[in-house]
PDB file of C-alpha atoms in Angstrom:
ATOM      1  CA  MET A 355      -3.092  44.882   6.236  1.00 42.00           C
ATOM      2  CA  ARG A 356      -3.641  41.422   4.772  1.00 45.00           C
ATOM      3  CA  ALA A 357      -6.269  41.239   2.033  1.00 46.00           C
ATOM      4  CA  GLU A 358      -8.956  38.617   2.124  1.00 48.00           C
ATOM      5  CA  ILE A 359     -11.972  37.297   0.319  1.00 49.00           C
ATOM      6  CA  VAL A 360     -14.212  35.481   2.733  1.00 47.00           C
ATOM      7  CA  PRO A 361     -16.050  32.409   1.380  1.00 47.00           C
ATOM      8  CA  MET A 362     -19.779  32.855   1.701  1.00 48.00           C
ATOM      9  CA  MET A 363     -23.178  31.465   0.900  1.00 49.00           C
ATOM     10  CA  LEU A 364     -25.408  33.615  -1.301  1.00 51.00           C
ATOM     11  CA  SER A 365     -28.967  33.300  -2.421  1.00 49.00           C
ATOM     12  CA  LEU A 366     -28.948  34.327  -6.085  1.00 51.00           C
ATOM     13  CA  ALA A 367     -31.402  33.722  -8.875  1.00 48.00           C
ATOM     14  CA  ILE A 368     -29.380  32.264 -11.747  1.00 49.00           C
ATOM     15  CA  ALA A 369     -30.469  30.182 -14.701  1.00 49.00           C
ATOM     16  CA  SER A 370     -30.686  26.454 -14.176  1.00 46.00           C
ATOM     17  CA  SER A 371     -27.624  24.421 -15.162  1.00 43.00           C
ATOM     18  CA  ILE A 372     -25.244  27.353 -14.658  1.00 47.00           C
ATOM     19  CA  ALA A 373     -23.162  26.140 -11.758  1.00 49.00           C
ATOM     20  CA  SER A 374     -22.057  28.764  -9.289  1.00 52.00           C
ATOM     21  CA  ALA A 375     -18.634  27.370  -8.499  1.00 53.00           C
ATOM     22  CA  GLN A 376     -17.620  29.746  -5.703  1.00 56.00           C
ATOM     23  CA  ALA A 377     -18.508  33.029  -4.051  1.00 60.00           C
ATOM     24  CA  GLY A 378     -16.428  35.263  -1.822  1.00 61.00           C
ATOM     25  CA  ALA A 379     -16.765  38.724  -0.284  1.00 60.00           C
ATOM     26  CA  MET A 380     -13.924  41.210  -0.629  1.00 64.00           C
ATOM     27  CA  ARG A 381     -13.117  42.573   2.816  1.00 63.00           C
ATOM     28  CA  THR A 382      -9.842  44.472   2.352  1.00 61.00           C
ATOM     29  CA  GLY A 383      -7.159  45.034  -0.208  1.00 66.00           C
ATOM     30  CA  SER A 384      -5.981  47.205  -3.063  1.00 68.00           C
ATOM     31  CA  PHE A 385      -9.271  47.559  -4.922  1.00 76.00           C
ATOM     32  CA  PRO A 386     -11.290  50.764  -4.339  1.00 81.00           C
ATOM     33  CA  SER A 387     -13.370  50.929  -1.172  1.00 81.00           C
ATOM     34  CA  GLU A 388     -16.644  50.599  -3.128  1.00 85.00           C
ATOM     35  CA  TYR A 389     -15.719  46.930  -3.784  1.00 83.00           C
ATOM     36  CA  ARG A 390     -15.343  46.078  -0.098  1.00 80.00           C
ATOM     37  CA  GLY A 391     -18.043  43.790   1.192  1.00 79.00           C
ATOM     38  CA  ASP A 392     -19.235  42.944  -2.320  1.00 82.00           C
ATOM     39  CA  ALA A 393     -19.229  39.338  -3.474  1.00 81.00           C
ATOM     40  CA  PHE A 394     -17.498  37.894  -6.513  1.00 82.00           C
ATOM     41  CA  VAL A 395     -19.201  34.805  -7.905  1.00 84.00           C
ATOM     42  CA  THR A 396     -17.808  32.446 -10.516  1.00 85.00           C
ATOM     43  CA  LEU A 397     -20.476  31.127 -12.879  1.00 84.00           C
ATOM     44  CA  HIS A 398     -18.820  27.987 -14.168  1.00 80.00           C
ATOM     45  CA  GLY A 399     -21.213  27.668 -17.083  1.00 76.00           C
ATOM     46  CA  SER A 400     -23.124  24.982 -18.871  1.00 73.00           C
ATOM     47  CA  HIS A 401     -22.018  23.229 -22.029  1.00 67.00           C
ATOM     48  CA  THR A 402     -25.073  20.942 -22.125  1.00 72.00           C
ATOM     49  CA  ARG A 403     -27.619  23.620 -23.048  1.00 73.00           C
ATOM     50  CA  PRO A 404     -28.443  24.527 -26.656  1.00 79.00           C
ATOM     51  CA  GLU A 405     -26.774  27.927 -26.036  1.00 81.00           C
ATOM     52  CA  ARG A 406     -23.719  28.124 -23.785  1.00 81.00           C
ATOM     53  CA  THR A 407     -24.371  30.234 -20.687  1.00 81.00           C
ATOM     54  CA  GLY A 408     -22.409  31.264 -17.635  1.00 82.00           C
ATOM     55  CA  TYR A 409     -18.635  31.217 -18.168  1.00 87.00           C
ATOM     56  CA  LYS A 410     -18.074  34.462 -16.266  1.00 88.00           C
ATOM     57  CA  VAL A 411     -17.374  36.141 -12.964  1.00 89.00           C
ATOM     58  CA  VAL A 412     -19.923  38.581 -11.574  1.00 87.00           C
ATOM     59  CA  ARG A 413     -19.760  41.172  -8.831  1.00 87.00           C
ATOM     60  CA  VAL A 414     -22.771  41.029  -6.523  1.00 86.00           C
ATOM     61  CA  ARG A 415     -23.433  44.256  -4.657  1.00 88.00           C
ATOM     62  CA  MET A 416     -23.851  43.770  -0.930  1.00 84.00           C
ATOM     63  CA  LYS A 417     -25.059  45.975   1.918  1.00 85.00           C
ATOM     64  CA  ASP A 418     -24.802  44.961   5.555  1.00 84.00           C
ATOM     65  CA  GLY A 419     -23.912  41.416   4.467  1.00 78.00           C
ATOM     66  CA  LYS A 420     -26.984  40.964   2.269  1.00 80.00           C
ATOM     67  CA  THR A 421     -27.421  41.120  -1.479  1.00 81.00           C
ATOM     68  CA  THR A 422     -28.886  44.352  -2.864  1.00 85.00           C
ATOM     69  CA  GLY A 423     -30.213  42.663  -5.985  1.00 82.00           C
ATOM     70  CA  LYS A 424     -27.594  44.382  -8.128  1.00 86.00           C
ATOM     71  CA  CYS A 425     -25.196  42.208 -10.070  1.00 85.00           C
ATOM     72  CA  GLU A 426     -22.689  43.218 -12.744  1.00 90.00           C
ATOM     73  CA  ALA A 427     -20.266  41.442 -15.026  1.00 90.00           C
ATOM     74  CA  PHE A 428     -16.674  41.496 -13.753  1.00 89.00           C
ATOM     75  CA  MET A 429     -14.937  39.051 -16.111  1.00 89.00           C
ATOM     76  CA  THR A 430     -16.591  37.827 -19.321  1.00 90.00           C
ATOM     77  CA  GLU A 431     -15.895  36.730 -22.898  1.00 89.00           C
ATOM     78  CA  PHE A 432     -14.874  33.133 -22.142  1.00 89.00           C
ATOM     79  CA  ILE A 433     -17.237  31.818 -24.824  1.00 88.00           C
ATOM     80  CA  ILE A 434     -15.766  31.732 -28.337  1.00 89.00           C
ATOM     81  CA  ASP A 435     -18.879  30.340 -29.989  1.00 88.00           C
ATOM     82  CA  ASN A 436     -21.597  27.867 -29.073  1.00 84.00           C
ATOM     83  CA  ASP A 437     -19.214  24.946 -29.613  1.00 84.00           C
ATOM     84  CA  SER A 438     -16.169  26.204 -27.720  1.00 85.00           C
ATOM     85  CA  ALA A 439     -14.877  28.385 -24.914  1.00 86.00           C
ATOM     86  CA  TRP A 440     -11.341  29.372 -24.035  1.00 87.00           C
ATOM     87  CA  GLY A 441     -11.900  28.981 -20.300  1.00 89.00           C
ATOM     88  CA  ARG A 442     -14.279  28.250 -17.411  1.00 88.00           C
ATOM     89  CA  PRO A 443     -13.946  30.250 -14.191  1.00 90.00           C
ATOM     90  CA  ALA A 444     -14.088  27.911 -11.221  1.00 87.00           C
ATOM     91  CA  ALA A 445     -12.994  29.794  -8.099  1.00 86.00           C
ATOM     92  CA  VAL A 446     -12.132  33.232  -6.779  1.00 85.00           C
ATOM     93  CA  THR A 447      -9.667  34.240  -4.073  1.00 82.00           C
ATOM     94  CA  VAL A 448      -7.367  37.194  -3.357  1.00 75.00           C
ATOM     95  CA  THR A 449      -3.630  37.814  -2.966  1.00 77.00           C
ATOM     96  CA  ARG A 450      -2.047  39.290   0.165  1.00 74.00           C
ATOM     97  CA  ASP A 451      -1.962  42.701  -1.520  1.00 72.00           C
ATOM     98  CA  GLY A 452      -5.663  42.594  -2.362  1.00 70.00           C
ATOM     99  CA  ALA A 453      -5.678  41.627  -6.036  1.00 75.00           C
ATOM    100  CA  PRO A 454      -8.508  39.214  -6.890  1.00 81.00           C
ATOM    101  CA  LEU A 455      -7.509  35.921  -8.496  1.00 86.00           C
ATOM    102  CA  VAL A 456      -9.805  33.902 -10.732  1.00 90.00           C
ATOM    103  CA  ILE A 457      -8.977  30.228 -11.229  1.00 89.00           C
ATOM    104  CA  ASP A 458      -9.832  28.765 -14.639  1.00 90.00           C
ATOM    105  CA  ASP A 459     -10.147  24.984 -14.504  1.00 87.00           C
ATOM    106  CA  ALA A 460     -10.475  24.510 -18.275  1.00 86.00           C
ATOM    107  CA  ASN A 461      -6.870  25.386 -19.018  1.00 86.00           C
ATOM    108  CA  GLY A 462      -5.169  25.595 -15.628  1.00 89.00           C
ATOM    109  CA  THR A 463      -4.780  29.379 -15.614  1.00 92.00           C
ATOM    110  CA  ILE A 464      -4.970  31.839 -12.744  1.00 93.00           C
ATOM    111  CA  TYR A 465      -5.906  35.420 -13.649  1.00 91.00           C
ATOM    112  CA  ARG A 466      -4.803  38.290 -11.408  1.00 89.00           C
ATOM    113  CA  PHE A 467      -6.627  41.630 -11.406  1.00 81.00           C
ATOM    114  CA  THR A 468      -5.197  44.948 -10.322  1.00 78.00           C
ATOM    115  CA  HIS A 469      -6.821  48.361 -10.107  1.00 75.00           C
ATOM    116  CA  GLN A 470      -5.175  51.325 -11.825  1.00 72.00           C
TER     117      GLN A 470
END
């Protein structure tokens, strides 16, 4: 079975000036079944605020195609300090075998996640 993350539109309450770069729902793949249907959202971040915010990927819990209001950190720690960050997540997709990929546009890196 081919894995896929389906691009989607979400209505989420996030702080102003934290750009949500991309969202996608995990439909199939190698991650546990409790991830299926949930959305992964890249929060590109803001470097123009007094305190850096965003710079992470979150998992948004979904039920019947709608948000449940539950959101949890999936990939964090991009911010080194208030003056620098080692990356900025920009997009999320998935490989044929179901591993999520996060594209970092600050340093041209693609991160692959697997479940053990």
